[in-house]
Short mmCIF file of C-alpha atoms in Angstrom, two decimals:
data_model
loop_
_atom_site.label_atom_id
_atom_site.label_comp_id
_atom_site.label_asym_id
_atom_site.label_seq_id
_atom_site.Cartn_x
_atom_site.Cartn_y
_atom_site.Cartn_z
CA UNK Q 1 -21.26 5.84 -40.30
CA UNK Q 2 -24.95 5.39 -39.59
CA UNK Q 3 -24.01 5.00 -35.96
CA UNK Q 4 -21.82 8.49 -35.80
CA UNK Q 5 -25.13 10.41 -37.39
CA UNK Q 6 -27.18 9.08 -34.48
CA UNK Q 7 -24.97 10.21 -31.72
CA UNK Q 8 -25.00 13.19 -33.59
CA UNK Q 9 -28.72 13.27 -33.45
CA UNK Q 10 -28.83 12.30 -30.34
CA UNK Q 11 -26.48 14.47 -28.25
CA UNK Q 12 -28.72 17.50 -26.07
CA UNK Q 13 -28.35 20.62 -27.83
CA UNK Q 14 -27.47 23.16 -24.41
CA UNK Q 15 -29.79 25.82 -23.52
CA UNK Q 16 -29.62 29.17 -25.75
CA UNK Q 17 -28.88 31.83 -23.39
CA UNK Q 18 -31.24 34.67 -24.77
CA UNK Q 19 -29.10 37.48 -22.75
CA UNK Q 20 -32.56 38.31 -21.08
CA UNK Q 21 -31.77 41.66 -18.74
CA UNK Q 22 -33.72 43.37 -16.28
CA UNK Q 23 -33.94 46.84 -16.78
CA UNK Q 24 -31.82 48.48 -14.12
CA UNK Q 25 -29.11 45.39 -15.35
CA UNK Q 26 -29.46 47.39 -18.56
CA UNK Q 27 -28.95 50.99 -17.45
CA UNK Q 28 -26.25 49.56 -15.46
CA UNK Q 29 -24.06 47.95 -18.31
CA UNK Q 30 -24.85 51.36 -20.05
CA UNK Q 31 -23.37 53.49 -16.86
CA UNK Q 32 -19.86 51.56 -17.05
CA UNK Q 33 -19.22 52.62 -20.63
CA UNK Q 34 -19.11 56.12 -19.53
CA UNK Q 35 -15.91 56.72 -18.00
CA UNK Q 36 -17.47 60.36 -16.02
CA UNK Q 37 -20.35 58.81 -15.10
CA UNK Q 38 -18.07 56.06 -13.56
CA UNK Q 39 -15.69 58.66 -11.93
CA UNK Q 40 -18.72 60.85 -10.49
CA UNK Q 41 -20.09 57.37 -9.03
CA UNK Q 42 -16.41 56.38 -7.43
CA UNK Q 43 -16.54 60.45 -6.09
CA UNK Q 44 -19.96 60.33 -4.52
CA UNK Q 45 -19.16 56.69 -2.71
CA UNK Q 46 -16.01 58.27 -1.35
CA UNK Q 47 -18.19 61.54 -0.27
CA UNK Q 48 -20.43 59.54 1.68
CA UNK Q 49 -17.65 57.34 3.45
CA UNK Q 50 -16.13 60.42 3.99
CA UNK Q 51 -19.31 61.95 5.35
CA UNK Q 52 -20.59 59.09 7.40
CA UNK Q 53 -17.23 57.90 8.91
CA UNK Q 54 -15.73 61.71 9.52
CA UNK Q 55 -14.43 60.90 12.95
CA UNK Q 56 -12.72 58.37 11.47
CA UNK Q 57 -10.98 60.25 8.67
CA UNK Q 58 -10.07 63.18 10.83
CA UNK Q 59 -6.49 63.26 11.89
CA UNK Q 60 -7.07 65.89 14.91
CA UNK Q 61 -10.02 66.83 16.98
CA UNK Q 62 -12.17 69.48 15.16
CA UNK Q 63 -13.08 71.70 18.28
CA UNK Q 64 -9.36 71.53 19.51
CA UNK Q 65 -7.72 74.85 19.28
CA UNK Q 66 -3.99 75.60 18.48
CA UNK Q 67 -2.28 78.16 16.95
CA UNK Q 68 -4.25 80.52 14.60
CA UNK Q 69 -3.55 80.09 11.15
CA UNK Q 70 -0.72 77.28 11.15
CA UNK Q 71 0.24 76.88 7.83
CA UNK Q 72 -0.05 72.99 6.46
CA UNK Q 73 2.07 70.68 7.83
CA UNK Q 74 4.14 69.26 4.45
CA UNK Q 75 4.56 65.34 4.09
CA UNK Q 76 7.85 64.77 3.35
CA UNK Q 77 9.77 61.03 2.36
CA UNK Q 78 13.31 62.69 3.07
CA UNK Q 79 15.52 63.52 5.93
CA UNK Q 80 17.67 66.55 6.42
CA UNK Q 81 20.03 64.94 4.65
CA UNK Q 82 18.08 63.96 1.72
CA UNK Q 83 18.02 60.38 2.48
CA UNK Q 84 14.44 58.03 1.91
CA UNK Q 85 12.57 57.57 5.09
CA UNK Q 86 9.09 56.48 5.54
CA UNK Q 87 6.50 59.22 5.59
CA UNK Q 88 6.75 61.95 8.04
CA UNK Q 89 6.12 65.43 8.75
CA UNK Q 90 8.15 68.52 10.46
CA UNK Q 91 6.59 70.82 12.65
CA UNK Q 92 7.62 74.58 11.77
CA UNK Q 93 9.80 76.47 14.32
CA UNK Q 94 11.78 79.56 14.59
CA UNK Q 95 15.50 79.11 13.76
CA UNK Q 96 18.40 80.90 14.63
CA UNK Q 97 18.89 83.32 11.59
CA UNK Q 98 17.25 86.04 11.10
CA UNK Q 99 15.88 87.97 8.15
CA UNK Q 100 17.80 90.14 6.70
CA UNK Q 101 15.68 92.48 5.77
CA UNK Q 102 12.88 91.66 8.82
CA UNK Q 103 15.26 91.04 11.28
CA UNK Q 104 12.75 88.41 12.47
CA UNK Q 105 13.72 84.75 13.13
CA UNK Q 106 13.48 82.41 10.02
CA UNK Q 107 10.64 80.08 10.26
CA UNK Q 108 11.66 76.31 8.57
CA UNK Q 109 10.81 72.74 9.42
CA UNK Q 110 12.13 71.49 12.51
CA UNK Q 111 14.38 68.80 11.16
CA UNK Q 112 15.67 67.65 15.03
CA UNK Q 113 12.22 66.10 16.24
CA UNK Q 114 10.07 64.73 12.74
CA UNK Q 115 6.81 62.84 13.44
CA UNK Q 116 6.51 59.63 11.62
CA UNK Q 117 3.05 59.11 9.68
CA UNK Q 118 0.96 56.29 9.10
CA UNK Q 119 -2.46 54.23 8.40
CA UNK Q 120 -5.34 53.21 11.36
CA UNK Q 121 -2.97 55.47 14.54
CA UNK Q 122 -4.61 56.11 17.44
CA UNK Q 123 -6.05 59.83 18.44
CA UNK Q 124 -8.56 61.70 20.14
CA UNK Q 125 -11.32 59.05 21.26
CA UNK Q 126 -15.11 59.40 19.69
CA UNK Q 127 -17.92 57.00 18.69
CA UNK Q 128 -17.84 55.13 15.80
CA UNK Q 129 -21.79 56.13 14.32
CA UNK Q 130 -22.38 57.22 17.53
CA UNK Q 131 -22.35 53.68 19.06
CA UNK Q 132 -18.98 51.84 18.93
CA UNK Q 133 -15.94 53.97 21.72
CA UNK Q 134 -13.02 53.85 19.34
CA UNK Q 135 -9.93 56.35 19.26
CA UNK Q 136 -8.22 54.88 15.78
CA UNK Q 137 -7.41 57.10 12.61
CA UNK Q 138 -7.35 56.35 9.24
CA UNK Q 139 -4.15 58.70 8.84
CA UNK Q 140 -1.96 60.46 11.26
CA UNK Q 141 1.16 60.31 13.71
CA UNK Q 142 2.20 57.77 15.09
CA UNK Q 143 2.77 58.94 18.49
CA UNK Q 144 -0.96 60.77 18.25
CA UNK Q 145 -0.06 64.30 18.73
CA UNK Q 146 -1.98 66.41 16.36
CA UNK Q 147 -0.87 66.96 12.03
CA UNK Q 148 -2.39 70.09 10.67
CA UNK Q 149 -2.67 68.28 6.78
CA UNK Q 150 -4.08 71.84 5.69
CA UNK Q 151 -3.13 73.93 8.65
CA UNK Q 152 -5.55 75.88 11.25
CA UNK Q 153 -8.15 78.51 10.86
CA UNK Q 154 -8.45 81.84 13.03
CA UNK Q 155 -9.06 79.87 16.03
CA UNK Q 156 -6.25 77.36 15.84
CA UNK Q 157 -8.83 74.89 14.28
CA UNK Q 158 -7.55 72.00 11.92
CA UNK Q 159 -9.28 72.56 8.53
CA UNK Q 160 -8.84 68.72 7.31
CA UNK Q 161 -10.95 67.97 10.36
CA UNK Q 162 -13.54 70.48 10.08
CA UNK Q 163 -13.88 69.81 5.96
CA UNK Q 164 -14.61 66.15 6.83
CA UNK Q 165 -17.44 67.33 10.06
CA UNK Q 166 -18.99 69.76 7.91
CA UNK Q 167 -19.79 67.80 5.23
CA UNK Q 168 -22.09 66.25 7.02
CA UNK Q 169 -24.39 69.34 7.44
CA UNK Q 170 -23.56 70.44 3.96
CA UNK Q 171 -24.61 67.27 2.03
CA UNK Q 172 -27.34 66.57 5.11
CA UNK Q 173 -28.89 69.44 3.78
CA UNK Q 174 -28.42 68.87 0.16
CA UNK Q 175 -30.20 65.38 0.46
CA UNK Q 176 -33.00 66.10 2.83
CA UNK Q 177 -33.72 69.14 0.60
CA UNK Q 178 -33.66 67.32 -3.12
CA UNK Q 179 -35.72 64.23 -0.80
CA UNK Q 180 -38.63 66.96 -0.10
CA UNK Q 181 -38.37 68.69 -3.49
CA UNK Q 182 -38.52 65.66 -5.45
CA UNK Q 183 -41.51 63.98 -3.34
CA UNK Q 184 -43.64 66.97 -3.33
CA UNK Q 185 -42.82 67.77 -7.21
CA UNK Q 186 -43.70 64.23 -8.61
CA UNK Q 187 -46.32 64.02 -6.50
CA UNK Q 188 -48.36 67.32 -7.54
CA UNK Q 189 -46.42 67.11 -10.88
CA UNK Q 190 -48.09 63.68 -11.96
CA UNK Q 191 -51.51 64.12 -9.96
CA UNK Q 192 -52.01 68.03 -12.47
CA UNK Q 193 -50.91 66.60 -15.61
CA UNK Q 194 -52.92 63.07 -14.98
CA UNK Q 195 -56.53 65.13 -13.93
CA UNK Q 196 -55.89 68.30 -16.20
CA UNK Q 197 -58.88 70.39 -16.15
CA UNK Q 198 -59.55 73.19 -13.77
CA UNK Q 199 -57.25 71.45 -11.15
CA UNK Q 200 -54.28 71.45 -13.50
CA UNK Q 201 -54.85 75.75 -14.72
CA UNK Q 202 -55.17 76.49 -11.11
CA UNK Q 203 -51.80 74.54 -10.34
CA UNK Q 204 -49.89 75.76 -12.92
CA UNK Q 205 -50.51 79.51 -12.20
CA UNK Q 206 -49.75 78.83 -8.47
CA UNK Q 207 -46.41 76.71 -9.85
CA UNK Q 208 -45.66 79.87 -12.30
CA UNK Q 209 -46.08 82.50 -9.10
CA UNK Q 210 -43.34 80.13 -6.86
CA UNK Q 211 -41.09 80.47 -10.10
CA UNK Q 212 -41.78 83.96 -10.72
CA UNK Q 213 -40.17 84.96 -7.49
CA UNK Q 214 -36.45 86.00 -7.72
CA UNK Q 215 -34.86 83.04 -5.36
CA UNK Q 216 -32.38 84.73 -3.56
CA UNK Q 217 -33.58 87.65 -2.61
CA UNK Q 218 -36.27 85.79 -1.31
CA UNK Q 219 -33.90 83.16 0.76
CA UNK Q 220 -32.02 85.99 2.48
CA UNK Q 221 -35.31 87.51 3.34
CA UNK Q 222 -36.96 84.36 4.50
CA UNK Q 223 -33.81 83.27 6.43
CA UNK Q 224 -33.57 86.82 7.84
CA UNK Q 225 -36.86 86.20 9.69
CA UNK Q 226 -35.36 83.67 12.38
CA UNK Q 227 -34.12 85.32 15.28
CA UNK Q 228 -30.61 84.62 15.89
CA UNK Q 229 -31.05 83.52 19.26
CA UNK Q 230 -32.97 80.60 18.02
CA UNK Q 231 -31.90 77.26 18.85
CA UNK Q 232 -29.49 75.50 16.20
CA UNK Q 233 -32.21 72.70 15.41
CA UNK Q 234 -35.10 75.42 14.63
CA UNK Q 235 -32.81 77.53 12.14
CA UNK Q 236 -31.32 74.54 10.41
CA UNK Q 237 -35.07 73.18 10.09
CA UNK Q 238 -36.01 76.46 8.67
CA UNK Q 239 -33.26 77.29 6.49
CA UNK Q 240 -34.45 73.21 4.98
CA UNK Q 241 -38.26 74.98 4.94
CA UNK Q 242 -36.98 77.39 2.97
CA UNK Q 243 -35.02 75.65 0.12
CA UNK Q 244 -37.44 72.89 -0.39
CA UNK Q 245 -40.65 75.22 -0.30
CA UNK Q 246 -38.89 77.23 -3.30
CA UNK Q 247 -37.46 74.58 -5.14
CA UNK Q 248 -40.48 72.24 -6.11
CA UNK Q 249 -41.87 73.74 -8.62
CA UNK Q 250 -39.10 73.30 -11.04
CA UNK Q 251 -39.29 69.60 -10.66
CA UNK Q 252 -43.01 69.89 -10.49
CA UNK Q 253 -43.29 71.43 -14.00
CA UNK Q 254 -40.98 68.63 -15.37
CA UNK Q 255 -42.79 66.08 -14.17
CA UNK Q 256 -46.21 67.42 -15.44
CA UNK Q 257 -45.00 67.47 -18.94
CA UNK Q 258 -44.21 63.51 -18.44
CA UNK Q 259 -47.28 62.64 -17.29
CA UNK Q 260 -48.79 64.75 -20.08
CA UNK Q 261 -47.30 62.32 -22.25
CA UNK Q 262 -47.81 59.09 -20.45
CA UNK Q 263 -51.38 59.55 -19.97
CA UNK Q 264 -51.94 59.21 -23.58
CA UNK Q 265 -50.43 55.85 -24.19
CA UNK Q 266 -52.20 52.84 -24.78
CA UNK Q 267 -51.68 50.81 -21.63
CA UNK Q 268 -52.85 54.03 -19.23
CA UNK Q 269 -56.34 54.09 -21.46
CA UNK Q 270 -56.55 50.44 -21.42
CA UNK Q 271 -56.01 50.84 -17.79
CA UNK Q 272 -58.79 53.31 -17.46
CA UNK Q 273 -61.41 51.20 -19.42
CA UNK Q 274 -61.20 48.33 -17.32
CA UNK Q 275 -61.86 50.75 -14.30
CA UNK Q 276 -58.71 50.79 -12.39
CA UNK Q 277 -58.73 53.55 -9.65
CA UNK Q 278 -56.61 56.69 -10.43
CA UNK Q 279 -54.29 56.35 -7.46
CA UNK Q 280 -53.40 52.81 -9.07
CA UNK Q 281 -52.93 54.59 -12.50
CA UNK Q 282 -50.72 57.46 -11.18
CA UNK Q 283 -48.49 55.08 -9.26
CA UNK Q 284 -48.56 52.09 -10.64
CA UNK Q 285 -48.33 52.98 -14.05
CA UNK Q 286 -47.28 56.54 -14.37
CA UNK Q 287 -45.02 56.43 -12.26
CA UNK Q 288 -42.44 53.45 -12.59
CA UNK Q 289 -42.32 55.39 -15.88
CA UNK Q 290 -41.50 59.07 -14.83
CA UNK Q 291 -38.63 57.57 -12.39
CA UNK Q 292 -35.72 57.53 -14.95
CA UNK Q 293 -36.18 61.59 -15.24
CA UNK Q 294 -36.78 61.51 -11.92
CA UNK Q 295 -33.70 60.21 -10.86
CA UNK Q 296 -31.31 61.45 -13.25
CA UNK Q 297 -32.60 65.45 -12.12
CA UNK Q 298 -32.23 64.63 -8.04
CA UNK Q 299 -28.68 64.03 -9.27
CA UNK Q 300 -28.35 67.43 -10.89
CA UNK Q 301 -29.89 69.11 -8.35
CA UNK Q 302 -27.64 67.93 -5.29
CA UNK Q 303 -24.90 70.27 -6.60
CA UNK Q 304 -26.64 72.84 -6.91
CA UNK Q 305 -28.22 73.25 -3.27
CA UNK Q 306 -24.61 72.52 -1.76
CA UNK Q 307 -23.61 75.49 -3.79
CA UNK Q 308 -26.77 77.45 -2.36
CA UNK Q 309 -25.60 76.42 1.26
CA UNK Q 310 -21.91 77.38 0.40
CA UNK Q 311 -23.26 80.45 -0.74
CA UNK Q 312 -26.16 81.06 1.98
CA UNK Q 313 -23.28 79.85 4.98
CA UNK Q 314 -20.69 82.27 3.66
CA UNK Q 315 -23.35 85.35 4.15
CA UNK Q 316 -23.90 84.01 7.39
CA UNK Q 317 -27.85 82.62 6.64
CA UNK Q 318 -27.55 78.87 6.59
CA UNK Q 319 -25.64 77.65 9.71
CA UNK Q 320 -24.77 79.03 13.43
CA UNK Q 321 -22.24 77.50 15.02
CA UNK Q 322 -21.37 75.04 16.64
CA UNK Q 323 -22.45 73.12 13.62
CA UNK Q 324 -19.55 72.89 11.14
CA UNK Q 325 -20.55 73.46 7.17
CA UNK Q 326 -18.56 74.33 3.86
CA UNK Q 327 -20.21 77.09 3.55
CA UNK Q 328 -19.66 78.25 7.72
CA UNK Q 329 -16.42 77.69 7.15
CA UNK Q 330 -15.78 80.08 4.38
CA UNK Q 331 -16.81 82.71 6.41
CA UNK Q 332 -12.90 83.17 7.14
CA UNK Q 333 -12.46 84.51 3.46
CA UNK Q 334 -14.26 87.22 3.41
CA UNK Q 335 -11.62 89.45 3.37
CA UNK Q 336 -8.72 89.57 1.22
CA UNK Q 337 -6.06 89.79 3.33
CA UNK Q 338 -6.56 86.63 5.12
CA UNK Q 339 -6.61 84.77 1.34
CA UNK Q 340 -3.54 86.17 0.32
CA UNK Q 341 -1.83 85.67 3.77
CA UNK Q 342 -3.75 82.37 4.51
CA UNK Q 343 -4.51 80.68 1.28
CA UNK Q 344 -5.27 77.13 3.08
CA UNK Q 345 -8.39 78.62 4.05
CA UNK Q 346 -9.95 78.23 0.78
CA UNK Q 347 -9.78 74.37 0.83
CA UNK Q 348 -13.59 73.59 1.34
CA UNK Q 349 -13.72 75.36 -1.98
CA UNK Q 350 -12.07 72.35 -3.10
CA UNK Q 351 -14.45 70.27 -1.68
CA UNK Q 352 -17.42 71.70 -3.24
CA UNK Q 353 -16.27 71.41 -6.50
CA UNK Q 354 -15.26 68.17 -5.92
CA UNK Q 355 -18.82 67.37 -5.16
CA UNK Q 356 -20.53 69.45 -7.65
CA UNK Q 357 -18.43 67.76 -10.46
CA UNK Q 358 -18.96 63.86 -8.59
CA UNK Q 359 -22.72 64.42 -8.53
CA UNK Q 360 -22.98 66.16 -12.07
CA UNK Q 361 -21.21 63.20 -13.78
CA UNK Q 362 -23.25 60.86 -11.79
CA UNK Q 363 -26.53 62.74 -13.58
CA UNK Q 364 -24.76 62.68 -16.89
CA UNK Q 365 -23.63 59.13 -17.24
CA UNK Q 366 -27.10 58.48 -15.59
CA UNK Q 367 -28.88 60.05 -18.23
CA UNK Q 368 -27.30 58.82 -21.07
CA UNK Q 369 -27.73 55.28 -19.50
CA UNK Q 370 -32.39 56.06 -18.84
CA UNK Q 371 -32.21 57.24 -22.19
CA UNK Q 372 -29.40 56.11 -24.73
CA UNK Q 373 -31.52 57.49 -27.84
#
């Protein structure tokens, strides 16, 4: 019995595993319980696949003209005789009855020649990231002639194609625009409400002027300034100018009130009395701690410059072609006969909304993961 007690003694208790976490480990664990902020994550990966590998996910060449206003090309799992077949598509063609009332040959799928679908086909040839020669397709025909998915614009264009190019520009934009804004607002934000004073007065007035201004009037009057000849870089690079130098001060005035706080705590004054320089204070201490908000508002305000471009491209102020854009492309719906005749040219409407709702999830969960309480 005594010998039993020993072993008992003896055996090595195993390591208690405190559950120590880092704290992006926690904000993580706290993103996966929210089933949005989840889906807006999964939505914004796919975005930027889709964005970064659009040659790739295009099914027909995006400059390659055909008939105007094809109608989408349906995907069908049935023959004419209602059997199962394996995933194809009919072209539309004119038939041998005619209207009764029209007199005009019926249009219906072409039934004698289908085209057979599937994964990784071959098609037009491009440049994998501008590097690798490759002509393979995520989806398509098998035989490689071109599948209008969501039919053709005025020009015979295919609109699947041109979605997946101009999302490129659109969220290039977006990102290079929220990139600027959020550097130049944390950076003035945190450097006025850490010095306060005379400096911080004079800033906020100047902040307060940039907000005062109605935004867009002042973007289609800006943007109105470039000459239309101008080269596609220059107006692009200026229509960028232009967003970012109006929306700074927004973020600016958020971060300010952060710092405001934060430069009361204890471990900023104990900072101070032991003479650390400012610039260490402002960035070493201040800001690890004015990230979270930081992050969670460049996700909130993503959406809301693609909707500016949508909006800017459809009036004709954000992109010349031959760049492709969302909002570029809805230039084809300004009138409304073409919607009701041609409703397929409202699908990068779709696509915005699809992003504005991926990216505003993404902020939500992300918020409620920074800050639980």
């Amino acid at each position: 019995m005594k010998a039993d007690v020993q072993d008992i003694i003896a055996a090595p208790v195993p390591a208690a595993h405190h559950g120590n976490e880092t704290y992006l480990a926690l904000v993580w664990r706290r993103l996966k319980r929210s089933w949005t902020g989840m889906a807006g994550l999964i939505l914004v990966c796919l975005l930027m696949l889709m964005t970064i590998f659009a040659e790739f996910f295009s099914p027909v060449d995006p400059k390659l003209t055909g008939v105007a206003f094809a109608p989408p090309q349906m995907i069908s799992i049935t023959d004419q005789d209602g059997k199962l077949v394996w995933p194809r598509t009919y072209q539309l063609g004119e038939g041998t009855e005619l209207d009764p009332i029209t007199f005009q040959p019926i249009v219906g799928p072409d039934y004698a020649n289908p085209k057979d679908l599937g994964f990784f086909v071959k098609g037009f040839s491009y440049r994998l990231l501008g590097l690798l020669p490759m002509d393979r397709h995520f989806f398509g025909a098998v035989d490689g002639t071109p599948v209008n998915f969501l039919g053709t614009d005025k020009f015979g264009r295919d609109v699947l194609s041109r979605i997946f190019h101009g999302s490129r520009v659109s969220l290039m934009i977006a990102l290079t625009v929220v990139f600027i804004v959020t550097v130049v607002g944390t950076t003035i934000g945190m450097v006025s409400g850490y010095f306060g004073g005379r400096f911080d007065i004079w800033m906020q007035r100047f902040v307060e002027l940039v907000l005062a201004f109605p935004q867009l009037p002042l973007y289609l009057a800006l943007t109105s300034l470039i000459p239309v000849t101008a080269p596609t870089n220059v107006f692009l690079a200026f229509v960028i100018f232009v967003m970012s130098a109006l929306g700074w001060a927004q973020m600016s005035r958020e971060v300010r009130g952060k710092t405001l706080a934060l430069a009361r705590i204890d471990y900023v004054r104990a900072a101070m009395a032991i003479g650390a320089t400012d610039r260490r204070i402002i960035f070493q201490h201040i800001f690890p701690n004015v990230m979270s908000h930081v992050i969670v508002a460049v996700t909130l305000a993503i959406p809301n410059v693609v909707l500016l471009e949508s909006f800017l491209g459809f009036l004709g102020f954000a992109v010349k072609p031959p760049l492709m854009s969302w909002g570029l492309m809805l230039q084809d719906t300004a009138t409304y006969s073409v919607i009701g005749s041609y409703p397929w040219i409202l699908s990068p409407v779709a696509f915005v909304l699809i992003t504005v709702f991926a990216f505003n999830a993404l902020g939500d969960g992300l918020r409620d993961a920074v800050d639980p309480y």
